[in-house]
Short mmCIF file of C-alpha atoms and ligand atoms in Angstrom, two decimals:
data_model
loop_
_atom_site.label_atom_id
_atom_site.label_comp_id
_atom_site.label_asym_id
_atom_site.label_seq_id
_atom_site.Cartn_x
_atom_site.Cartn_y
_atom_site.Cartn_z
CA MET B 30 13.74 -10.45 -0.78
CA TYR B 31 14.01 -7.40 -3.11
CA HIS B 32 16.71 -6.79 -5.68
CA TYR B 33 17.91 -3.30 -6.53
CA TYR B 34 20.37 -1.76 -8.96
CA CYS B 35 21.94 1.73 -8.86
CA LEU B 36 22.38 3.41 -12.24
CA ASN B 37 24.43 6.18 -10.59
CA PRO B 38 26.35 6.23 -7.32
CA ILE B 39 23.80 6.81 -4.55
CA SER B 40 24.82 8.12 -1.12
CA GLU B 41 25.66 5.30 1.32
CA VAL B 42 23.24 6.83 3.82
CA GLY B 43 20.38 5.63 1.63
CA ILE B 44 21.82 2.23 0.88
CA ASP B 45 22.52 1.70 4.61
CA ALA B 46 18.87 2.43 5.37
CA MET B 47 17.81 -0.72 3.51
CA THR B 48 17.14 -3.83 5.57
CA GLU B 49 18.75 -7.22 4.90
CA ASN B 50 15.79 -7.94 2.61
CA TYR B 51 17.38 -5.71 -0.02
CA VAL B 52 20.14 -7.15 -2.17
CA PRO B 53 22.09 -5.33 -4.90
CA VAL B 54 22.26 -7.06 -8.30
CA SER B 55 24.78 -6.60 -11.08
CA ASP B 56 22.19 -6.69 -13.86
CA PRO B 57 19.41 -4.05 -13.96
CA LYS B 58 17.17 -6.57 -15.74
CA LYS B 59 17.08 -8.62 -12.52
CA ALA B 60 16.08 -5.71 -10.32
CA ASP B 61 12.75 -5.01 -8.60
CA ALA B 62 13.83 -1.42 -8.21
CA LEU B 63 16.27 0.99 -9.82
CA LEU B 64 17.89 3.98 -8.14
CA VAL B 65 19.06 6.76 -10.43
CA ARG B 66 20.34 10.32 -10.43
CA SER B 67 20.95 11.86 -13.85
CA ALA B 68 21.63 8.74 -15.98
CA GLY B 69 19.61 8.80 -19.21
CA MET B 70 17.00 6.01 -19.21
CA HIS B 71 15.09 6.77 -22.40
CA ASP B 72 16.85 4.01 -24.36
CA MET B 73 16.65 1.40 -21.61
CA GLU B 74 14.38 -1.61 -21.88
CA PHE B 75 12.68 -2.60 -18.65
CA SER B 76 12.14 -6.17 -17.50
CA PRO B 77 8.70 -7.32 -16.28
CA GLU B 78 10.38 -7.75 -12.84
CA LEU B 79 10.88 -4.01 -12.50
CA LYS B 80 8.34 -2.46 -10.12
CA ALA B 81 9.73 0.96 -9.32
CA ILE B 82 12.34 3.58 -10.16
CA ALA B 83 13.44 6.19 -7.62
CA ARG B 84 15.12 9.33 -8.90
CA ALA B 85 17.33 10.62 -6.08
CA GLY B 86 16.69 14.20 -7.13
CA ALA B 87 13.98 16.44 -8.59
CA GLY B 88 14.22 16.49 -12.40
CA VAL B 89 12.78 13.42 -14.13
CA ASN B 90 13.41 14.36 -17.76
CA ASN B 91 15.97 11.50 -17.94
CA ILE B 92 13.21 8.91 -17.37
CA PRO B 93 10.52 7.77 -19.86
CA LEU B 94 7.61 8.44 -17.49
CA GLU B 95 4.79 7.51 -19.86
CA ARG B 96 6.41 4.23 -20.94
CA CYS B 97 7.03 3.35 -17.28
CA ALA B 98 3.37 4.05 -16.45
CA GLU B 99 2.28 1.80 -19.36
CA GLU B 100 4.53 -0.97 -18.03
CA GLY B 101 3.22 -0.61 -14.47
CA ILE B 102 6.47 0.84 -13.16
CA VAL B 103 6.03 3.53 -10.52
CA VAL B 104 8.54 6.40 -10.80
CA PHE B 105 9.37 8.41 -7.67
CA ASN B 106 11.43 11.56 -7.15
CA THR B 107 12.54 13.34 -3.98
CA PRO B 108 10.88 16.77 -3.99
CA GLY B 109 12.78 19.44 -2.12
CA ALA B 110 15.54 17.10 -0.89
CA ASN B 111 18.30 18.93 -2.78
CA ALA B 112 16.67 22.38 -2.94
CA ASN B 113 18.97 24.05 -0.42
CA GLY B 114 22.08 22.83 -2.23
CA VAL B 115 20.86 24.37 -5.47
CA LYS B 116 19.76 27.61 -3.79
CA GLU B 117 23.23 28.15 -2.35
CA LEU B 118 24.87 27.64 -5.75
CA VAL B 119 22.41 30.07 -7.36
CA VAL B 120 23.51 32.72 -4.85
CA ALA B 121 27.13 31.89 -5.74
CA GLY B 122 26.18 32.19 -9.44
CA MET B 123 24.73 35.66 -8.89
CA LEU B 124 27.93 36.72 -7.11
CA LEU B 125 30.16 35.24 -9.85
CA ALA B 126 28.17 37.20 -12.42
CA SER B 127 28.36 40.45 -10.43
CA ARG B 128 32.08 40.63 -9.72
CA ASP B 129 34.83 39.10 -11.81
CA ILE B 130 35.85 36.71 -9.04
CA ILE B 131 36.93 34.06 -11.55
CA GLY B 132 39.04 36.56 -13.55
CA GLY B 133 40.59 37.82 -10.31
CA ILE B 134 41.52 34.35 -9.08
CA ASN B 135 42.98 33.52 -12.48
CA TRP B 136 45.06 36.72 -12.35
CA VAL B 137 46.49 35.73 -8.95
CA GLN B 138 47.38 32.25 -10.26
CA GLU B 139 48.99 33.70 -13.38
CA ASN B 140 51.07 36.05 -11.21
CA GLU B 141 51.93 33.67 -8.40
CA GLU B 142 55.67 34.07 -9.00
CA ASP B 143 55.55 37.87 -9.00
CA GLY B 144 57.51 38.97 -5.92
CA ASN B 145 55.56 42.28 -6.03
CA ILE B 146 52.15 40.59 -6.21
CA ALA B 147 50.80 42.36 -3.11
CA LYS B 148 51.61 45.79 -4.57
CA ASP B 149 50.60 44.89 -8.14
CA THR B 150 47.26 43.62 -6.87
CA GLU B 151 46.20 47.12 -5.91
CA LYS B 152 46.79 48.30 -9.50
CA ALA B 153 45.33 45.22 -11.20
CA LYS B 154 42.19 44.79 -9.14
CA LYS B 155 40.11 47.49 -10.80
CA ALA B 156 39.80 45.20 -13.83
CA PHE B 157 37.83 42.74 -11.72
CA ALA B 158 35.53 45.13 -9.85
CA GLY B 159 31.78 44.68 -10.02
CA CYS B 160 28.46 45.53 -8.41
CA GLU B 161 26.50 44.43 -5.36
CA LEU B 162 23.29 42.44 -5.27
CA GLU B 163 21.58 44.63 -2.71
CA GLY B 164 18.96 46.85 -4.31
CA LYS B 165 18.94 44.94 -7.60
CA LYS B 166 15.83 43.31 -9.02
CA LEU B 167 15.72 39.51 -9.04
CA GLY B 168 13.16 37.62 -11.12
CA VAL B 169 12.44 34.00 -10.15
CA ILE B 170 10.57 31.85 -12.66
CA GLY B 171 9.10 28.80 -10.92
CA LEU B 172 8.41 29.10 -7.19
CA GLY B 173 8.58 25.45 -6.14
CA ALA B 174 11.10 23.91 -3.77
CA ILE B 175 14.18 25.63 -5.24
CA GLY B 176 12.66 28.83 -6.66
CA GLY B 177 10.93 29.53 -3.33
CA LEU B 178 14.23 29.28 -1.43
CA VAL B 179 16.03 31.42 -4.02
CA ALA B 180 13.30 34.08 -3.90
CA ASN B 181 13.44 34.23 -0.09
CA ALA B 182 17.27 34.34 -0.19
CA GLY B 183 17.01 37.29 -2.60
CA ILE B 184 14.89 39.15 -0.03
CA HIS B 185 17.48 38.40 2.69
CA LEU B 186 20.20 39.78 0.39
CA GLY B 187 18.25 43.06 0.11
CA MET B 188 17.11 42.47 -3.47
CA GLU B 189 13.71 43.41 -4.83
CA VAL B 190 12.25 40.06 -5.83
CA PHE B 191 9.64 39.29 -8.51
CA GLY B 192 8.22 35.75 -8.63
CA TYR B 193 6.32 34.13 -11.48
CA ASP B 194 4.61 30.74 -11.22
CA PRO B 195 1.04 30.36 -12.51
CA TYR B 196 0.84 26.80 -11.13
CA VAL B 197 2.39 27.32 -7.69
CA SER B 198 1.13 24.89 -5.04
CA VAL B 199 -0.56 26.22 -1.91
CA ASP B 200 2.23 24.80 0.29
CA ALA B 201 4.94 26.45 -1.83
CA ALA B 202 3.03 29.76 -1.80
CA TRP B 203 2.86 29.65 2.03
CA ARG B 204 6.64 29.37 2.21
CA LEU B 205 7.24 32.57 0.21
CA SER B 206 8.22 35.83 1.87
CA ARG B 207 5.34 38.31 1.64
CA ASN B 208 7.83 40.89 0.36
CA ILE B 209 8.06 39.09 -2.99
CA HIS B 210 6.19 40.83 -5.82
CA HIS B 211 3.76 38.56 -7.59
CA ALA B 212 4.47 38.94 -11.33
CA LYS B 213 1.16 38.38 -13.14
CA THR B 214 2.90 37.69 -16.43
CA VAL B 215 6.35 36.43 -17.22
CA ASP B 216 6.86 39.43 -19.54
CA GLU B 217 6.49 41.74 -16.52
CA LEU B 218 9.37 39.88 -14.89
CA TYR B 219 11.50 39.91 -18.07
CA LYS B 220 11.08 43.67 -18.46
CA ASN B 221 11.87 44.59 -14.85
CA CYS B 222 14.66 42.40 -13.56
CA ASP B 223 18.46 42.66 -13.44
CA TYR B 224 18.91 38.95 -12.59
CA ILE B 225 16.53 36.28 -13.92
CA THR B 226 16.75 32.75 -12.62
CA LEU B 227 14.91 29.66 -13.91
CA HIS B 228 13.52 26.98 -11.59
CA VAL B 229 10.98 25.13 -13.72
CA PRO B 230 10.95 21.50 -14.92
CA ALA B 231 12.10 20.63 -18.44
CA THR B 232 8.64 19.82 -19.76
CA GLU B 233 7.79 19.98 -23.46
CA SER B 234 6.03 23.34 -23.01
CA ASN B 235 8.96 24.86 -21.10
CA ARG B 236 11.64 23.87 -23.62
CA GLY B 237 13.26 26.90 -25.22
CA MET B 238 11.29 29.35 -23.05
CA ILE B 239 14.34 31.63 -23.04
CA ASP B 240 14.81 32.49 -26.71
CA LYS B 241 15.37 35.60 -28.81
CA ASN B 242 11.85 36.86 -28.08
CA SER B 243 12.08 36.61 -24.30
CA LEU B 244 15.70 37.81 -24.33
CA GLY B 245 14.58 40.81 -26.41
CA LEU B 246 12.14 41.83 -23.67
CA MET B 247 14.81 41.80 -20.96
CA LYS B 248 16.82 44.82 -19.76
CA LYS B 249 20.14 45.35 -21.50
CA GLY B 250 22.93 43.83 -19.42
CA VAL B 251 20.66 41.35 -17.63
CA VAL B 252 22.15 38.27 -15.93
CA VAL B 253 20.32 35.00 -16.72
CA LEU B 254 20.82 32.01 -14.44
CA ASN B 255 19.84 28.47 -15.38
CA PHE B 256 20.17 25.83 -12.69
CA ALA B 257 17.11 23.96 -14.02
CA ARG B 258 17.95 22.31 -17.38
CA ASP B 259 19.91 23.24 -20.54
CA VAL B 260 16.93 22.70 -22.88
CA LEU B 261 14.99 25.56 -21.28
CA VAL B 262 17.29 28.01 -23.04
CA ASN B 263 17.85 28.35 -26.77
CA GLU B 264 21.64 28.45 -26.59
CA GLU B 265 22.17 29.92 -30.07
CA ASP B 266 19.90 32.85 -29.16
CA MET B 267 21.73 33.17 -25.85
CA ILE B 268 25.11 33.40 -27.62
CA ASP B 269 23.76 36.20 -29.85
CA ALA B 270 22.48 38.01 -26.75
CA LEU B 271 25.86 37.65 -25.01
CA GLU B 272 27.69 38.93 -28.09
CA SER B 273 25.42 41.98 -28.42
CA GLY B 274 25.65 42.78 -24.69
CA GLN B 275 21.90 42.27 -24.21
CA VAL B 276 22.88 39.60 -21.65
CA LYS B 277 25.90 40.38 -19.46
CA HIS B 278 26.35 36.84 -18.18
CA TYR B 279 24.60 33.52 -18.67
CA VAL B 280 25.22 31.33 -15.62
CA SER B 281 24.39 27.72 -16.38
CA ASP B 282 24.78 24.47 -14.44
CA PHE B 283 24.70 22.52 -17.72
CA PRO B 284 27.76 22.35 -19.97
CA THR B 285 26.92 21.60 -23.61
CA PRO B 286 29.23 21.70 -26.63
CA VAL B 287 27.39 24.85 -27.74
CA ILE B 288 27.70 26.92 -24.56
CA ALA B 289 30.92 25.66 -22.93
CA GLY B 290 33.68 28.23 -23.46
CA VAL B 291 31.44 31.01 -24.83
CA LYS B 292 32.58 34.47 -23.69
CA GLY B 293 30.22 35.74 -21.00
CA ALA B 294 28.89 32.29 -20.16
CA ILE B 295 29.76 31.04 -16.70
CA VAL B 296 29.24 27.31 -16.96
CA ILE B 297 29.34 24.98 -13.95
CA PRO B 298 29.50 21.17 -14.32
CA HIS B 299 26.04 20.32 -12.89
CA LEU B 300 27.03 20.88 -9.26
CA GLY B 301 23.70 22.25 -7.97
CA ALA B 302 22.84 19.17 -5.92
CA SER B 303 26.40 17.95 -5.38
CA THR B 304 26.64 18.53 -1.66
CA ALA B 305 26.93 15.87 1.02
CA GLU B 306 23.69 17.10 2.57
CA SER B 307 21.65 17.07 -0.65
CA GLU B 308 22.99 13.68 -1.72
CA ASP B 309 22.18 12.19 1.69
CA ASN B 310 18.69 13.75 1.78
CA CYS B 311 17.86 12.51 -1.72
CA ALA B 312 19.18 8.99 -1.13
CA ARG B 313 17.35 8.67 2.19
CA MET B 314 14.05 9.86 0.72
CA ALA B 315 14.39 7.73 -2.45
CA VAL B 316 15.09 4.57 -0.47
CA ARG B 317 12.23 5.24 1.95
CA GLU B 318 9.82 5.69 -0.97
CA LEU B 319 10.99 2.47 -2.63
CA MET B 320 10.76 0.39 0.54
CA ASP B 321 7.29 1.67 1.38
CA TYR B 322 6.12 0.81 -2.12
CA LEU B 323 7.81 -2.57 -2.48
CA GLU B 324 6.79 -3.82 0.96
CA TYR B 325 3.41 -2.16 1.57
CA GLY B 326 2.35 -0.83 -1.82
CA ASN B 327 2.17 2.75 -0.51
CA ILE B 328 2.94 5.45 -3.09
CA LYS B 329 4.39 8.79 -2.00
CA ASN B 330 6.00 11.32 -4.37
CA SER B 331 5.35 9.46 -7.58
CA VAL B 332 5.51 11.44 -10.80
CA ASN B 333 3.55 9.00 -12.97
CA TYR B 334 1.05 7.38 -10.56
CA PRO B 335 -1.15 8.92 -7.86
CA ASP B 336 -0.06 9.04 -4.25
CA CYS B 337 -1.94 6.42 -2.24
CA ASP B 338 -1.20 5.34 1.31
CA MET B 339 -2.97 2.71 3.44
CA GLY B 340 -0.20 2.32 6.00
CA MET B 341 0.69 -1.27 6.95
CA PRO B 342 -1.72 -4.11 6.20
CA GLY B 343 -1.57 -5.63 9.70
CA ASP B 344 -2.99 -9.16 9.64
CA ASN B 345 -4.67 -8.61 6.27
CA LYS B 346 -3.32 -9.61 2.87
CA ARG B 347 -2.85 -6.74 0.44
CA ILE B 348 -3.31 -6.70 -3.30
CA VAL B 349 -2.32 -3.65 -5.36
CA LEU B 350 -3.29 -2.94 -8.96
CA LEU B 351 -1.85 -0.45 -11.44
CA HIS B 352 -4.39 0.25 -14.16
CA TYR B 353 -5.94 2.72 -16.57
CA ASN B 354 -8.17 5.41 -15.15
CA LYS B 355 -11.42 4.36 -16.83
CA PRO B 356 -14.95 3.36 -15.80
CA ASN B 357 -15.81 0.07 -14.10
CA MET B 358 -12.29 -1.03 -13.14
CA LEU B 359 -13.18 -1.13 -9.43
CA GLY B 360 -16.46 -2.92 -10.21
CA GLN B 361 -14.56 -5.65 -12.03
CA PHE B 362 -12.02 -6.02 -9.19
CA THR B 363 -14.64 -6.32 -6.47
CA LYS B 364 -16.73 -8.77 -8.54
CA ILE B 365 -13.78 -11.15 -8.87
CA LEU B 366 -13.15 -10.94 -5.13
CA ALA B 367 -16.86 -11.39 -4.29
CA ASP B 368 -17.16 -14.38 -6.67
CA ASP B 369 -14.40 -16.04 -4.65
CA ASN B 370 -16.15 -15.16 -1.41
CA MET B 371 -13.40 -12.81 -0.29
CA ASN B 372 -14.05 -10.02 2.20
CA ILE B 373 -12.57 -6.55 1.59
CA ALA B 374 -11.24 -5.09 4.85
CA ASP B 375 -10.05 -1.82 3.34
CA LEU B 376 -9.77 -0.26 -0.10
CA SER B 377 -8.30 2.86 -1.68
CA ASN B 378 -8.49 3.98 -5.30
CA LYS B 379 -6.70 7.05 -6.66
CA SER B 380 -6.09 8.40 -10.14
CA LYS B 381 -3.60 10.70 -11.87
CA GLY B 382 -4.33 11.58 -15.48
CA ALA B 383 -4.71 8.43 -17.56
CA TYR B 384 -3.50 6.10 -14.79
CA ALA B 385 -4.96 4.82 -11.53
CA TYR B 386 -3.94 2.77 -8.53
CA THR B 387 -6.03 0.55 -6.29
CA MET B 388 -5.00 -0.98 -2.96
CA ILE B 389 -7.22 -3.66 -1.45
CA ASP B 390 -6.78 -5.33 1.96
CA ILE B 391 -8.40 -8.77 2.30
CA ASP B 392 -8.88 -10.60 5.58
CA SER B 393 -7.94 -13.98 4.12
CA ASP B 394 -5.32 -15.43 1.81
CA ILE B 395 -5.48 -14.44 -1.86
CA PRO B 396 -5.54 -17.55 -4.08
CA ALA B 397 -3.51 -17.65 -7.30
CA ASN B 398 -6.64 -17.83 -9.50
CA VAL B 399 -7.89 -14.50 -8.10
CA GLU B 400 -4.55 -12.85 -8.80
CA ARG B 401 -4.60 -14.30 -12.35
CA ASP B 402 -8.20 -13.17 -13.02
CA LEU B 403 -7.37 -9.64 -11.83
CA ARG B 404 -4.29 -9.55 -14.04
CA ASN B 405 -6.39 -10.59 -17.06
CA ILE B 406 -8.80 -7.66 -16.79
CA LYS B 407 -8.39 -5.36 -19.80
CA GLY B 408 -6.78 -2.12 -18.64
CA VAL B 409 -4.87 -3.67 -15.72
CA LEU B 410 -1.15 -2.98 -16.13
CA LYS B 411 0.36 -4.73 -13.12
CA VAL B 412 -0.89 -6.67 -10.09
CA ARG B 413 1.10 -7.39 -6.94
CA VAL B 414 0.08 -9.50 -3.97
CA LEU B 415 1.95 -8.42 -0.84
CA ASN B 416 2.31 -10.58 2.23
N1 NAI W 2 21.11 21.93 -10.99
C1 NAI W 2 20.73 20.90 -10.25
O1 NAI W 2 21.55 20.14 -9.76
C2 NAI W 2 19.29 20.67 -9.99
C3 NAI W 2 18.36 21.05 -10.92
N2 NAI W 2 17.02 20.86 -10.66
C4 NAI W 2 16.08 21.30 -11.69
O2 NAI W 2 15.26 22.30 -11.12
C5 NAI W 2 13.91 22.05 -11.46
C6 NAI W 2 13.01 22.61 -10.37
O3 NAI W 2 13.23 21.88 -9.18
P1 NAI W 2 12.27 22.06 -7.89
O4 NAI W 2 12.15 23.48 -7.52
O5 NAI W 2 12.75 21.10 -6.89
O6 NAI W 2 10.88 21.58 -8.52
P2 NAI W 2 9.41 21.92 -8.04
O7 NAI W 2 8.53 20.94 -8.72
O8 NAI W 2 9.34 22.02 -6.56
O9 NAI W 2 9.13 23.39 -8.64
C7 NAI W 2 8.94 23.66 -9.99
C8 NAI W 2 7.97 24.83 -10.08
O10 NAI W 2 7.95 25.29 -11.42
C9 NAI W 2 6.63 25.76 -11.69
N3 NAI W 2 6.48 25.89 -13.13
C10 NAI W 2 6.37 24.91 -14.07
N4 NAI W 2 6.32 25.47 -15.32
C11 NAI W 2 6.40 26.81 -15.13
C12 NAI W 2 6.40 27.92 -16.03
N5 NAI W 2 6.33 27.77 -17.36
N6 NAI W 2 6.50 29.16 -15.50
C13 NAI W 2 6.59 29.35 -14.17
N7 NAI W 2 6.56 28.35 -13.27
C14 NAI W 2 6.49 27.09 -13.76
C15 NAI W 2 5.75 24.72 -11.02
O11 NAI W 2 4.46 25.22 -10.77
C16 NAI W 2 6.53 24.48 -9.72
O12 NAI W 2 6.06 25.31 -8.68
C17 NAI W 2 13.83 20.52 -11.60
O13 NAI W 2 12.76 20.13 -12.44
C18 NAI W 2 15.18 20.17 -12.16
O14 NAI W 2 15.12 20.16 -13.58
C19 NAI W 2 16.59 20.32 -9.50
C20 NAI W 2 17.48 19.92 -8.55
C21 NAI W 2 18.91 20.00 -8.75
O1 AKG W 3 21.75 14.15 -8.93
C1 AKG W 3 22.25 15.19 -9.35
O2 AKG W 3 23.38 15.59 -9.07
C2 AKG W 3 21.42 16.07 -10.24
C3 AKG W 3 20.35 16.79 -9.50
C4 AKG W 3 19.33 17.30 -10.43
O3 AKG W 3 19.62 17.83 -11.47
C5 AKG W 3 17.93 17.17 -10.04
O4 AKG W 3 17.64 16.78 -8.90
O5 AKG W 3 17.06 17.47 -10.89
#
């Protein structure tokens, strides 16, 4: 029996995919697994019971990844599951920034009682006119799941697209249209583009990447779109750029007290992934990842431990160990098993940075003393015996 707790509402599609072995609890401290969307977890304390956290979404800046790794808690996300939802809102953002659709709709609402509204429209509408996207230059920073879709959508809209991502994965690169220009430096993209859209994670090194220096390199009247995270943009510098006309519009999916209501800022209440399809996709993927880990120890799409998959254990017993990535860990594990005359049927050991994961299938039962001895090895963070 596994206990889970949802820190945010998670689509029923995911919850329904759980078997009767999964029971919701009303206290997160009693949970084997937590499901989360954007809830901040940095101040949460985790109980020793907690084995895994699944972020039904992409960004994991709300989760203390390093502390979780130290406590043997595997954190998953759902790469790509909400990418189409965000892409579509980015296209909407570019359109909102190009024509004064919002101003026009407001005008209609303000004049709803005007009996001559149809006639007056034809006089008033020039105040809300704009430009088309076709033929404009779009710069996409970050060409992963979302950026790749946005870049390809830009090509379909007839835009000239520049992409910048020095760390792009081979799979993501294969998905890009060959008509996209490969920007060798981000400055090249800043200098050339009419629309610049951010699709990078909110890592320490990416914080504040859009500031007065980068804004100063951009074309006057540029549109900047941020559907990634607020902290990527220095909002004070952005306000100066909006006031001076350097930036025509800043489209952001992240309201903050600083940017909400600023003239020229088009701020959306974090709706990028708020579609039925994205929510279902994320919930389904998050639950699948949790179940595979809790029941079989398989790790797929973890952000703090390596992926490692040995399928189902069949008739064997499986023991999984979360530990530091340092010499002689495997040697110590196998010695303890050999000293107890246990036969290893299968073994996998993978590492990611400072952390590692070992799965061992044994063709006999695993006695409590073996589990205890493994747990006592210096550098072992968590041990689970799965039946
Ligand atoms: N508004 C919303 O509702 C949503 C926002 N997001 C945000 O969007 C971000 C991106 O999401 P995905 O595309 O799914 O992630 P992803 O991991 O598939 O792609 C991120 C890409 O950024 C690249 N990258 C990292 N630092 C870079 C830099 N300094 N310059 C250029 N490229 C860089 C990486 O190489 C990677 O290819 C997430 O981390 C999250 O913060 C994600 C989903 C929904
Ligand atoms: O769950 C949400 O609505 C937020 C999505 C998001 O920002 C993400 O996946 O990074």
